[in-house]
Amino acid sequence: MKHSILLLILFAPLVGWAQTPVIEDATVNLTKSYIALAGLNFSPTGVAPTVTVYSFTNTEIIVEVPSTLAAATYLVNVTNSVPHSGSANVTVGAAGPQGPIGLTGPQGPAGATGPAGPQGTAGTVTLPFNGSAAGSTGSVFNITNTSPNHSAIAGHGGQALSGAHTGGVGVGAYGGSSNGTSSEIGSGGTGVTAVGGDGTAEADYGGVGVTATGGNANNSDGVGGAGVVAWGGTSNIGGDGIRAIGGSGTVEGGAGIYAVQSNGSDAGDFAGNVDVAGSLSKSGGSFKIDHPLDPANKYLYHSFVESPDMLNIYNGNVVTDGSGTAIVTMPAWFEALNTDFRYQLTVIGQFAQAIIASEITNGNFTIKSSKPGVKVSWQVTGIRQDAWANAHRIQVEVDKAPKDQGHYIHPELFGHGREPSIAEMHHPRPPAPSTN
């Protein structure tokens, strides 16, 4: 509320006063350093307020009065433990018009910056803590560790209860739900987004986006925890458990996934079908099944059949008719898929001759035997000529890249077991990140 300042000068008596309104009493409290004035008719409503001193000395008193104080002459009585020991008349006039605004003086020189104040007391958070806020221009919670080599946030899940229970999650994150419409397709938010720090010097590594290490098992029957476990979301079309995209590079791009075996284990283990939409390069390959004769105790392996060509193999058995003729019909797609056909014939069960009487035309070829009723085993090979094969023909001999020359896919097989393999050179391990 706006207040007026009423100045009381005790040694300068005033003359003449009006009977209304009247300040009829004043009390000075030196202990609390204030003076209180009481009276009547201070406002049009007739309320009898108490006004409090603004400041005073032994010779001067300044009190605050309401801005509604009517213009008039007031009788002031002041007492200092002795009632009515002093009195005076005070005239309060109506407010005059506002005077003109004075000229702005020149700006003074800037003052020197003072020393920084002391650091404030650290705040506290009551646990457990749950909160929500509207972060329309950024994250609701953003924290930066200004100390080198340490994490901005660390989360440690609680120990599991005794028995068959699971320890608490270190950090839990949930993406927000989508809000699309029938004409505008939305997307749920990402549960965790992590971006590794940039490598700034010429030979620095970029930081790892996510580092995960499974927990150790502390007994002979236990199993170490997985470093990463991922489940795709459910829907009419389920989401991918892991989607990995290699980084682009000016010389060589990064692999979508690079996996290394440990202690003789496999680098990858797929419990189901695998679909590869590109070429598959390997040092060797086989099938592995439970042994048909001892499936409980043995495995059976067979090696792949290799060729420098993209070779397809077809075979079968046929018996020539009474004229010693047999026509073999191939699938309708055979000539679209294959070219450059090769033939093998073997007579079974008797001494006879067999030849290819006519090569593949319109999906058929003809076998002719020297006798009627001859069983013939046949084999035909063809080289793929489909669009993908023509665009990705295998190069049989290839020079190693300059940086790979002098190095090996399997250095241990050539007396260089202590050297890194070419794969290890292409995927060097950066320094382990700090986890505290």
Short mmCIF file of N, CA, C and O in Angstrom, two decimals, residues 305-417:
data_model
loop_
_atom_site.label_atom_id
_atom_site.label_comp_id
_atom_site.label_asym_id
_atom_site.label_seq_id
_atom_site.Cartn_x
_atom_site.Cartn_y
_atom_site.Cartn_z
N VAL A 305 30.54 -76.95 -50.48
CA VAL A 305 31.19 -77.13 -51.77
C VAL A 305 31.53 -75.75 -52.32
O VAL A 305 30.65 -74.89 -52.45
N GLU A 306 32.78 -75.49 -52.58
CA GLU A 306 33.23 -74.16 -53.01
C GLU A 306 33.55 -74.17 -54.51
O GLU A 306 33.86 -75.20 -55.10
N SER A 307 33.47 -73.00 -55.11
CA SER A 307 33.78 -72.85 -56.52
C SER A 307 34.19 -71.41 -56.78
O SER A 307 33.68 -70.49 -56.12
N PRO A 308 35.09 -71.18 -57.75
CA PRO A 308 35.41 -69.80 -58.11
C PRO A 308 34.27 -69.11 -58.86
O PRO A 308 34.27 -67.90 -59.03
N ASP A 309 33.32 -69.91 -59.34
CA ASP A 309 32.16 -69.36 -60.04
C ASP A 309 30.94 -69.37 -59.11
O ASP A 309 30.89 -70.10 -58.12
N MET A 310 29.92 -68.63 -59.50
CA MET A 310 28.64 -68.73 -58.82
C MET A 310 27.89 -69.92 -59.43
O MET A 310 27.02 -69.77 -60.27
N LEU A 311 28.28 -71.10 -58.98
CA LEU A 311 27.89 -72.35 -59.64
C LEU A 311 26.68 -72.96 -58.96
O LEU A 311 26.63 -73.10 -57.73
N ASN A 312 25.68 -73.36 -59.78
CA ASN A 312 24.54 -74.14 -59.30
C ASN A 312 24.66 -75.57 -59.83
O ASN A 312 25.09 -75.78 -60.96
N ILE A 313 24.28 -76.54 -59.02
CA ILE A 313 24.42 -77.96 -59.36
C ILE A 313 23.04 -78.61 -59.33
O ILE A 313 22.28 -78.44 -58.36
N TYR A 314 22.73 -79.37 -60.41
CA TYR A 314 21.46 -80.09 -60.51
C TYR A 314 21.77 -81.54 -60.91
O TYR A 314 22.68 -81.79 -61.71
N ASN A 315 21.04 -82.50 -60.40
CA ASN A 315 21.30 -83.90 -60.76
C ASN A 315 20.04 -84.72 -60.62
O ASN A 315 19.02 -84.26 -60.07
N GLY A 316 20.13 -85.94 -61.15
CA GLY A 316 18.99 -86.85 -61.08
C GLY A 316 19.30 -88.16 -61.76
O GLY A 316 20.41 -88.39 -62.28
N ASN A 317 18.34 -89.09 -61.78
CA ASN A 317 18.45 -90.38 -62.45
C ASN A 317 17.29 -90.52 -63.44
O ASN A 317 16.17 -90.04 -63.19
N VAL A 318 17.57 -91.21 -64.56
CA VAL A 318 16.55 -91.43 -65.57
C VAL A 318 16.81 -92.78 -66.25
O VAL A 318 17.96 -93.24 -66.30
N VAL A 319 15.79 -93.42 -66.78
CA VAL A 319 15.92 -94.69 -67.51
C VAL A 319 15.50 -94.45 -68.96
O VAL A 319 14.40 -93.91 -69.21
N THR A 320 16.35 -94.84 -69.89
CA THR A 320 16.03 -94.65 -71.31
C THR A 320 14.92 -95.60 -71.74
O THR A 320 14.73 -96.68 -71.16
N ASP A 321 14.17 -95.22 -72.75
CA ASP A 321 13.04 -96.02 -73.23
C ASP A 321 13.50 -97.12 -74.20
O ASP A 321 14.70 -97.37 -74.33
N GLY A 322 12.54 -97.71 -74.91
CA GLY A 322 12.88 -98.82 -75.81
C GLY A 322 13.79 -98.43 -76.94
O GLY A 322 14.49 -99.29 -77.51
N SER A 323 13.83 -97.14 -77.27
CA SER A 323 14.74 -96.68 -78.33
C SER A 323 16.04 -96.14 -77.75
O SER A 323 16.87 -95.59 -78.49
N GLY A 324 16.20 -96.29 -76.41
CA GLY A 324 17.42 -95.77 -75.77
C GLY A 324 17.41 -94.26 -75.59
O GLY A 324 18.48 -93.65 -75.53
N THR A 325 16.21 -93.68 -75.50
CA THR A 325 16.09 -92.21 -75.38
C THR A 325 15.44 -91.84 -74.05
O THR A 325 14.49 -92.50 -73.60
N ALA A 326 15.95 -90.75 -73.42
CA ALA A 326 15.34 -90.18 -72.22
C ALA A 326 15.40 -88.65 -72.33
O ALA A 326 16.45 -88.10 -72.67
N ILE A 327 14.25 -88.01 -72.09
CA ILE A 327 14.19 -86.53 -72.12
C ILE A 327 14.06 -86.05 -70.68
O ILE A 327 13.14 -86.44 -69.94
N VAL A 328 14.97 -85.16 -70.26
CA VAL A 328 14.98 -84.60 -68.91
C VAL A 328 14.46 -83.17 -68.99
O VAL A 328 14.98 -82.35 -69.78
N THR A 329 13.44 -82.87 -68.21
CA THR A 329 12.84 -81.54 -68.20
C THR A 329 13.30 -80.78 -66.95
O THR A 329 13.15 -81.28 -65.82
N MET A 330 13.83 -79.59 -67.13
CA MET A 330 14.30 -78.74 -66.04
C MET A 330 13.19 -77.76 -65.63
O MET A 330 12.22 -77.56 -66.37
N PRO A 331 13.32 -77.13 -64.48
CA PRO A 331 12.30 -76.16 -64.05
C PRO A 331 12.17 -75.00 -65.04
O PRO A 331 13.10 -74.69 -65.80
N ALA A 332 11.01 -74.34 -65.02
CA ALA A 332 10.74 -73.27 -65.98
C ALA A 332 11.74 -72.12 -65.86
O ALA A 332 12.05 -71.44 -66.84
N TRP A 333 12.24 -71.86 -64.64
CA TRP A 333 13.15 -70.73 -64.42
C TRP A 333 14.61 -71.06 -64.71
O TRP A 333 15.49 -70.21 -64.57
N PHE A 334 14.90 -72.31 -65.10
CA PHE A 334 16.27 -72.78 -65.18
C PHE A 334 17.14 -71.94 -66.11
O PHE A 334 18.24 -71.51 -65.75
N GLU A 335 16.69 -71.71 -67.33
CA GLU A 335 17.52 -70.98 -68.29
C GLU A 335 17.59 -69.49 -67.99
O GLU A 335 18.53 -68.81 -68.40
N ALA A 336 16.58 -68.95 -67.27
CA ALA A 336 16.65 -67.53 -66.86
C ALA A 336 17.71 -67.34 -65.77
O ALA A 336 18.38 -66.31 -65.70
N LEU A 337 17.87 -68.35 -64.92
CA LEU A 337 18.82 -68.24 -63.81
C LEU A 337 20.24 -68.62 -64.22
O LEU A 337 21.21 -68.02 -63.72
N ASN A 338 20.41 -69.58 -65.13
CA ASN A 338 21.72 -70.16 -65.40
C ASN A 338 22.16 -69.99 -66.85
O ASN A 338 21.36 -69.80 -67.76
N THR A 339 23.46 -70.11 -67.02
CA THR A 339 24.07 -70.14 -68.35
C THR A 339 25.32 -71.00 -68.28
O THR A 339 25.73 -71.43 -67.19
N ASP A 340 25.94 -71.24 -69.44
CA ASP A 340 27.20 -72.00 -69.53
C ASP A 340 27.06 -73.37 -68.86
O ASP A 340 27.72 -73.69 -67.88
N PHE A 341 26.18 -74.23 -69.43
CA PHE A 341 25.86 -75.52 -68.83
C PHE A 341 26.97 -76.55 -69.05
O PHE A 341 27.60 -76.59 -70.10
N ARG A 342 27.18 -77.41 -68.05
CA ARG A 342 28.12 -78.53 -68.12
C ARG A 342 27.37 -79.80 -67.71
O ARG A 342 26.48 -79.75 -66.85
N TYR A 343 27.76 -80.96 -68.35
CA TYR A 343 27.00 -82.19 -68.17
C TYR A 343 27.91 -83.32 -67.70
O TYR A 343 29.07 -83.42 -68.10
N GLN A 344 27.36 -84.21 -66.87
CA GLN A 344 28.03 -85.44 -66.47
C GLN A 344 27.00 -86.58 -66.51
O GLN A 344 25.87 -86.42 -66.00
N LEU A 345 27.38 -87.76 -67.17
CA LEU A 345 26.49 -88.91 -67.24
C LEU A 345 27.23 -90.15 -66.72
O LEU A 345 28.41 -90.36 -67.02
N THR A 346 26.52 -90.96 -65.95
CA THR A 346 27.09 -92.22 -65.45
C THR A 346 26.04 -93.32 -65.62
O THR A 346 24.90 -93.19 -65.14
N VAL A 347 26.44 -94.39 -66.34
CA VAL A 347 25.55 -95.53 -66.54
C VAL A 347 25.58 -96.41 -65.30
O VAL A 347 26.64 -96.69 -64.74
N ILE A 348 24.40 -96.90 -64.90
CA ILE A 348 24.28 -97.69 -63.68
C ILE A 348 23.75 -99.09 -64.00
O ILE A 348 22.76 -99.23 -64.73
N GLY A 349 24.43 -100.13 -63.49
CA GLY A 349 23.89 -101.49 -63.52
C GLY A 349 24.28 -102.33 -64.71
O GLY A 349 24.02 -103.54 -64.72
N GLN A 350 24.87 -101.81 -65.72
CA GLN A 350 25.28 -102.60 -66.90
C GLN A 350 26.32 -101.82 -67.70
O GLN A 350 26.49 -100.62 -67.49
N PHE A 351 26.96 -102.54 -68.58
CA PHE A 351 27.91 -101.89 -69.46
C PHE A 351 27.15 -101.34 -70.67
O PHE A 351 26.53 -102.10 -71.44
N ALA A 352 27.16 -100.04 -70.78
CA ALA A 352 26.49 -99.38 -71.90
C ALA A 352 27.09 -97.99 -72.04
O ALA A 352 27.83 -97.51 -71.18
N GLN A 353 26.78 -97.39 -73.13
CA GLN A 353 27.22 -96.01 -73.35
C GLN A 353 26.02 -95.08 -73.30
O GLN A 353 24.90 -95.44 -73.66
N ALA A 354 26.29 -93.84 -72.86
CA ALA A 354 25.24 -92.82 -72.82
C ALA A 354 25.87 -91.48 -73.19
O ALA A 354 27.02 -91.18 -72.82
N ILE A 355 25.12 -90.73 -73.97
CA ILE A 355 25.60 -89.41 -74.38
C ILE A 355 24.48 -88.39 -74.23
O ILE A 355 23.30 -88.74 -74.08
N ILE A 356 24.88 -87.08 -74.26
CA ILE A 356 23.90 -86.00 -74.35
C ILE A 356 23.58 -85.84 -75.83
O ILE A 356 24.39 -85.34 -76.61
N ALA A 357 22.39 -86.28 -76.21
CA ALA A 357 22.02 -86.22 -77.62
C ALA A 357 21.67 -84.79 -78.04
O ALA A 357 21.96 -84.39 -79.17
N SER A 358 21.05 -84.04 -77.14
CA SER A 358 20.76 -82.63 -77.43
C SER A 358 20.85 -81.84 -76.12
O SER A 358 20.35 -82.28 -75.08
N GLU A 359 21.49 -80.68 -76.19
CA GLU A 359 21.68 -79.85 -74.99
C GLU A 359 20.39 -79.13 -74.62
O GLU A 359 19.37 -79.23 -75.32
N ILE A 360 20.45 -78.42 -73.52
CA ILE A 360 19.25 -77.77 -72.97
C ILE A 360 18.72 -76.73 -73.94
O ILE A 360 19.42 -75.80 -74.35
N THR A 361 17.48 -76.92 -74.33
CA THR A 361 16.75 -75.98 -75.17
C THR A 361 15.30 -76.02 -74.71
O THR A 361 14.70 -77.10 -74.60
N ASN A 362 14.75 -74.82 -74.47
CA ASN A 362 13.35 -74.72 -74.00
C ASN A 362 13.10 -75.56 -72.76
O ASN A 362 12.04 -76.17 -72.61
N GLY A 363 14.13 -75.63 -71.89
CA GLY A 363 13.98 -76.31 -70.61
C GLY A 363 14.16 -77.80 -70.65
O GLY A 363 13.94 -78.47 -69.62
N ASN A 364 14.62 -78.38 -71.77
CA ASN A 364 14.80 -79.83 -71.87
C ASN A 364 16.18 -80.17 -72.42
O ASN A 364 16.75 -79.41 -73.21
N PHE A 365 16.70 -81.36 -72.05
CA PHE A 365 17.85 -81.94 -72.75
C PHE A 365 17.60 -83.44 -72.91
O PHE A 365 16.81 -84.03 -72.15
N THR A 366 18.28 -84.07 -73.90
CA THR A 366 18.00 -85.46 -74.27
C THR A 366 19.24 -86.32 -74.06
O THR A 366 20.36 -85.94 -74.43
N ILE A 367 19.00 -87.48 -73.42
CA ILE A 367 20.06 -88.48 -73.20
C ILE A 367 19.78 -89.66 -74.15
O ILE A 367 18.64 -90.12 -74.28
N LYS A 368 20.83 -90.17 -74.79
CA LYS A 368 20.71 -91.33 -75.69
C LYS A 368 21.68 -92.41 -75.20
O LYS A 368 22.86 -92.15 -74.97
N SER A 369 21.16 -93.64 -75.01
CA SER A 369 22.01 -94.76 -74.56
C SER A 369 22.17 -95.77 -75.70
O SER A 369 21.36 -95.85 -76.62
N SER A 370 23.24 -96.59 -75.61
CA SER A 370 23.54 -97.59 -76.66
C SER A 370 22.60 -98.77 -76.58
O SER A 370 22.55 -99.58 -77.52
N LYS A 371 21.86 -98.92 -75.50
CA LYS A 371 20.90 -100.00 -75.31
C LYS A 371 19.59 -99.39 -74.78
O LYS A 371 19.61 -98.33 -74.17
N PRO A 372 18.52 -100.08 -74.97
CA PRO A 372 17.28 -99.62 -74.35
C PRO A 372 17.26 -99.96 -72.86
O PRO A 372 17.94 -100.87 -72.38
N GLY A 373 16.45 -99.20 -72.11
CA GLY A 373 16.24 -99.49 -70.68
C GLY A 373 17.46 -99.33 -69.82
O GLY A 373 17.65 -100.09 -68.87
N VAL A 374 18.31 -98.36 -70.14
CA VAL A 374 19.54 -98.14 -69.36
C VAL A 374 19.28 -97.03 -68.32
O VAL A 374 18.76 -95.95 -68.65
N LYS A 375 19.65 -97.34 -67.07
CA LYS A 375 19.56 -96.32 -66.00
C LYS A 375 20.77 -95.42 -66.06
O LYS A 375 21.90 -95.91 -66.04
N VAL A 376 20.52 -94.11 -66.14
CA VAL A 376 21.61 -93.14 -66.27
C VAL A 376 21.48 -92.10 -65.15
O VAL A 376 20.40 -91.53 -64.92
N SER A 377 22.57 -91.88 -64.43
CA SER A 377 22.65 -90.79 -63.44
C SER A 377 23.26 -89.58 -64.12
O SER A 377 24.32 -89.67 -64.74
N TRP A 378 22.55 -88.44 -64.03
CA TRP A 378 23.01 -87.24 -64.73
C TRP A 378 23.28 -86.09 -63.75
O TRP A 378 22.68 -86.03 -62.66
N GLN A 379 24.17 -85.21 -64.13
CA GLN A 379 24.47 -83.98 -63.36
C GLN A 379 24.68 -82.83 -64.34
O GLN A 379 25.39 -82.96 -65.33
N VAL A 380 24.01 -81.73 -64.06
CA VAL A 380 24.15 -80.51 -64.87
C VAL A 380 24.52 -79.36 -63.94
O VAL A 380 23.92 -79.21 -62.86
N THR A 381 25.51 -78.58 -64.35
CA THR A 381 25.86 -77.36 -63.60
C THR A 381 25.62 -76.15 -64.49
O THR A 381 25.70 -76.23 -65.72
N GLY A 382 25.31 -75.04 -63.83
CA GLY A 382 25.14 -73.77 -64.53
C GLY A 382 25.67 -72.63 -63.69
O GLY A 382 25.72 -72.71 -62.46
N ILE A 383 26.08 -71.58 -64.34
CA ILE A 383 26.59 -70.40 -63.65
C ILE A 383 25.48 -69.34 -63.60
O ILE A 383 24.83 -69.06 -64.61
N ARG A 384 25.26 -68.79 -62.41
CA ARG A 384 24.19 -67.83 -62.23
C ARG A 384 24.35 -66.63 -63.18
O ARG A 384 25.45 -66.12 -63.37
N GLN A 385 23.21 -66.20 -63.72
CA GLN A 385 23.21 -65.01 -64.55
C GLN A 385 22.06 -64.06 -64.19
O GLN A 385 21.64 -63.22 -64.99
N ASP A 386 21.54 -64.21 -62.97
CA ASP A 386 20.48 -63.30 -62.53
C ASP A 386 21.05 -61.90 -62.32
O ASP A 386 22.28 -61.68 -62.34
N ALA A 387 20.17 -60.91 -62.10
CA ALA A 387 20.59 -59.50 -62.04
C ALA A 387 21.58 -59.26 -60.91
O ALA A 387 22.59 -58.54 -61.07
N TRP A 388 21.32 -59.84 -59.72
CA TRP A 388 22.22 -59.58 -58.60
C TRP A 388 23.59 -60.21 -58.85
O TRP A 388 24.62 -59.59 -58.58
N ALA A 389 23.62 -61.44 -59.38
CA ALA A 389 24.89 -62.11 -59.64
C ALA A 389 25.70 -61.35 -60.69
O ALA A 389 26.93 -61.19 -60.56
N ASN A 390 25.04 -60.86 -61.73
CA ASN A 390 25.77 -60.11 -62.76
C ASN A 390 26.36 -58.82 -62.21
O ASN A 390 27.40 -58.35 -62.67
N ALA A 391 25.67 -58.22 -61.22
CA ALA A 391 26.17 -56.96 -60.64
C ALA A 391 27.22 -57.19 -59.57
O ALA A 391 27.95 -56.25 -59.21
N HIS A 392 27.33 -58.42 -59.05
CA HIS A 392 28.25 -58.66 -57.93
C HIS A 392 29.09 -59.93 -58.20
O HIS A 392 29.21 -60.80 -57.34
N ARG A 393 29.63 -60.01 -59.37
CA ARG A 393 30.43 -61.17 -59.73
C ARG A 393 31.65 -61.28 -58.80
O ARG A 393 32.29 -60.28 -58.49
N ILE A 394 31.94 -62.49 -58.34
CA ILE A 394 33.04 -62.70 -57.40
C ILE A 394 34.39 -62.56 -58.12
O ILE A 394 34.60 -63.15 -59.18
N GLN A 395 35.27 -61.73 -57.53
CA GLN A 395 36.65 -61.62 -58.02
C GLN A 395 37.48 -62.69 -57.31
O GLN A 395 37.56 -62.70 -56.08
N VAL A 396 38.10 -63.55 -58.07
CA VAL A 396 38.78 -64.70 -57.49
C VAL A 396 40.07 -64.29 -56.80
O VAL A 396 40.38 -64.74 -55.69
N GLU A 397 40.87 -63.44 -57.43
CA GLU A 397 42.13 -62.97 -56.84
C GLU A 397 42.07 -61.45 -56.69
O GLU A 397 41.77 -60.74 -57.65
N VAL A 398 42.38 -60.98 -55.49
CA VAL A 398 42.28 -59.54 -55.19
C VAL A 398 43.50 -59.13 -54.38
O VAL A 398 43.88 -59.83 -53.42
N ASP A 399 44.13 -58.03 -54.76
CA ASP A 399 45.24 -57.49 -53.96
C ASP A 399 44.71 -56.89 -52.66
O ASP A 399 43.64 -56.26 -52.65
N LYS A 400 45.43 -57.09 -51.58
CA LYS A 400 45.05 -56.47 -50.32
C LYS A 400 45.22 -54.96 -50.43
O LYS A 400 46.07 -54.47 -51.18
N ALA A 401 44.40 -54.23 -49.66
CA ALA A 401 44.55 -52.78 -49.60
C ALA A 401 45.94 -52.45 -49.09
O ALA A 401 46.54 -53.24 -48.32
N PRO A 402 46.52 -51.31 -49.48
CA PRO A 402 47.89 -50.98 -49.07
C PRO A 402 48.11 -51.09 -47.57
O PRO A 402 49.14 -51.61 -47.12
N LYS A 403 47.15 -50.63 -46.75
CA LYS A 403 47.36 -50.68 -45.30
C LYS A 403 47.24 -52.09 -44.73
O LYS A 403 47.67 -52.35 -43.60
N ASP A 404 46.64 -53.02 -45.53
CA ASP A 404 46.52 -54.40 -45.07
C ASP A 404 47.66 -55.28 -45.54
O ASP A 404 47.81 -56.41 -45.05
N GLN A 405 48.44 -54.82 -46.50
CA GLN A 405 49.54 -55.63 -47.01
C GLN A 405 50.59 -55.82 -45.92
O GLN A 405 50.93 -54.89 -45.18
N GLY A 406 51.10 -57.03 -45.82
CA GLY A 406 52.03 -57.37 -44.73
C GLY A 406 51.30 -57.87 -43.50
O GLY A 406 51.94 -58.23 -42.51
N HIS A 407 49.97 -57.90 -43.56
CA HIS A 407 49.16 -58.39 -42.42
C HIS A 407 48.25 -59.51 -42.90
O HIS A 407 48.08 -59.72 -44.11
N TYR A 408 47.62 -60.21 -41.94
CA TYR A 408 46.95 -61.46 -42.27
C TYR A 408 45.57 -61.52 -41.62
O TYR A 408 45.35 -60.95 -40.54
N ILE A 409 44.67 -62.28 -42.29
CA ILE A 409 43.38 -62.57 -41.66
C ILE A 409 43.60 -63.45 -40.44
O ILE A 409 42.99 -63.25 -39.39
N HIS A 410 44.51 -64.41 -40.56
CA HIS A 410 44.85 -65.31 -39.45
C HIS A 410 46.37 -65.30 -39.27
O HIS A 410 47.07 -66.22 -39.72
N PRO A 411 46.91 -64.30 -38.61
CA PRO A 411 48.38 -64.19 -38.50
C PRO A 411 49.01 -65.37 -37.78
O PRO A 411 50.16 -65.72 -38.04
N GLU A 412 48.27 -66.02 -36.88
CA GLU A 412 48.84 -67.14 -36.12
C GLU A 412 49.18 -68.32 -37.03
O GLU A 412 50.02 -69.16 -36.66
N LEU A 413 48.55 -68.42 -38.21
CA LEU A 413 48.82 -69.53 -39.13
C LEU A 413 50.07 -69.31 -39.96
O LEU A 413 50.52 -70.24 -40.65
N PHE A 414 50.62 -68.10 -39.91
CA PHE A 414 51.79 -67.78 -40.73
C PHE A 414 52.97 -67.32 -39.86
O PHE A 414 53.86 -66.62 -40.33
N GLY A 415 52.96 -67.74 -38.60
CA GLY A 415 54.07 -67.42 -37.71
C GLY A 415 54.05 -66.00 -37.19
O GLY A 415 55.09 -65.50 -36.74
N HIS A 416 52.91 -65.33 -37.20
CA HIS A 416 52.80 -63.95 -36.70
C HIS A 416 51.69 -63.84 -35.67
O HIS A 416 50.87 -62.92 -35.69
N GLY A 417 51.65 -64.80 -34.76
CA GLY A 417 50.56 -64.89 -33.80
C GLY A 417 50.44 -63.71 -32.87
O GLY A 417 49.36 -63.46 -32.32
#
